Short mmCIF file of C-alpha atoms in Angstrom, two decimals:
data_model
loop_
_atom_site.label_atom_id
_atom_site.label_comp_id
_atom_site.label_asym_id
_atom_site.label_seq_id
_atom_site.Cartn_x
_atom_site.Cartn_y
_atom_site.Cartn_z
CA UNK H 1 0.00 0.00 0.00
CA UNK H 2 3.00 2.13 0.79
CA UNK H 3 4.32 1.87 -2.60
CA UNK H 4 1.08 2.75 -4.23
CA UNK H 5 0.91 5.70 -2.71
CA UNK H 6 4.17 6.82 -3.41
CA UNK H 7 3.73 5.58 -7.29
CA UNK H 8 0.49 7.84 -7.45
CA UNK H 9 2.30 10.88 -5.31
CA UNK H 10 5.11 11.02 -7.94
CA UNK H 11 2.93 10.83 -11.24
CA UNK H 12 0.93 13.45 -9.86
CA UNK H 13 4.16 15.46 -9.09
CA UNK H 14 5.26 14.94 -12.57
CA UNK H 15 2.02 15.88 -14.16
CA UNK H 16 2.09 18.73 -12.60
CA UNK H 17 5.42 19.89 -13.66
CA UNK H 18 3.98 19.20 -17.49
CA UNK H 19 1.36 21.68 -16.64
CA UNK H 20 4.21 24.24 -17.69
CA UNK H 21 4.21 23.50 -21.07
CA UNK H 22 -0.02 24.86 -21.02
CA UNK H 23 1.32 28.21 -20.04
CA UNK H 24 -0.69 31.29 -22.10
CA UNK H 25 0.85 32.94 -25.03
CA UNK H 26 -0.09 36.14 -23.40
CA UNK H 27 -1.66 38.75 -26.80
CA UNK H 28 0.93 42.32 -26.08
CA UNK H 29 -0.63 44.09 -29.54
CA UNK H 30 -3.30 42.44 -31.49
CA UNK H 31 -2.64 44.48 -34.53
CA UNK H 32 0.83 43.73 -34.97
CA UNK H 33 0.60 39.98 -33.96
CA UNK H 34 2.89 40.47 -31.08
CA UNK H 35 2.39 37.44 -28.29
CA UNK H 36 4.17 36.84 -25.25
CA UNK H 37 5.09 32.97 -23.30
CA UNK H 38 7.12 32.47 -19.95
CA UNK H 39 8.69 29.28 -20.49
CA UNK H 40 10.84 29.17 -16.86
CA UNK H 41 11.35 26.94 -14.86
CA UNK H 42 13.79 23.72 -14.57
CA UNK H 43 11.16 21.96 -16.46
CA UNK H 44 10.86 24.50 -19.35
CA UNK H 45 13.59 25.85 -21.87
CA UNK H 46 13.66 27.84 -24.25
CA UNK H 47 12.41 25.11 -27.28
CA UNK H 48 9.40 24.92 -24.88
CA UNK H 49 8.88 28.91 -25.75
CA UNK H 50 9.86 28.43 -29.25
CA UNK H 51 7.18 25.35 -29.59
CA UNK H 52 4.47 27.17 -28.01
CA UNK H 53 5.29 30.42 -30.36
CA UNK H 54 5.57 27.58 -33.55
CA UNK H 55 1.73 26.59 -32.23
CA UNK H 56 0.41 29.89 -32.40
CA UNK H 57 1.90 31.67 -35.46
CA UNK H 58 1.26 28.69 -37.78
CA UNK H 59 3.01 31.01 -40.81
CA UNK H 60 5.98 31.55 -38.79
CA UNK H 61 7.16 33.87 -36.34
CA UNK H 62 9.51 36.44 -35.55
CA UNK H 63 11.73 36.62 -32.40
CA UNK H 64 11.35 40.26 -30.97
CA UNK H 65 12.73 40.03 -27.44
CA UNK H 66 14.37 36.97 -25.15
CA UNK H 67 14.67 38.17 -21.35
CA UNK H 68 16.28 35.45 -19.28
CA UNK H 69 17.07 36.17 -15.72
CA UNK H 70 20.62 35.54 -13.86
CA UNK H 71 19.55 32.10 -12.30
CA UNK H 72 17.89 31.02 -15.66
CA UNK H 73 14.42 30.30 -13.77
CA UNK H 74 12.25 33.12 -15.50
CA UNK H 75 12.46 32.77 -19.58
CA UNK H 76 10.17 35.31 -21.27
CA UNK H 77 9.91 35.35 -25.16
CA UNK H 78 8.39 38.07 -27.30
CA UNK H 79 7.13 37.25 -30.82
CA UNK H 80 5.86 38.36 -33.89
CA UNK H 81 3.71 36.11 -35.83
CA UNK H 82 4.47 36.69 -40.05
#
């Protein structure tokens, strides 16, 4: 029973460390197409803000800003969609 519980405390733990990756793409300026994702984190990198930004321009994208702090925990990318 002990090692049930532990199995179902872990997957829960991991599942929510995959909620990252459901993070908004935040809309700056509607008329210029500019979006914004946080992608921080030890479970997120920076392909997990260039996927989301790949999801929501599907004609490309543009990068406009990166901002990445000293400790690498809080990854912000500003886009463009073409």
């Amino acid at each position: 029973m002990k090692y049930l519980l532990l199995t179902l405390f872990l997957l829960n733990g991991c599942a929510q460390l995959i909620k990252g990756e459901l993070q908004p793409v935040i809309v700056k300026d509607a008329n210029q197409k500019i979006m914004m994702t946080s992608c921080g984190g030890a479970v997120e990198d920076w392909a997990s803000c260039y996927h989301k930004a790949s999801n929501t321009c599907h004609d490309g994208y543009t990068v406009i800003d990166r901002v990445e702090d000293s400790r690498g925990i809080k990854r912000d990318l500003t886009f463009k969609c073409n």
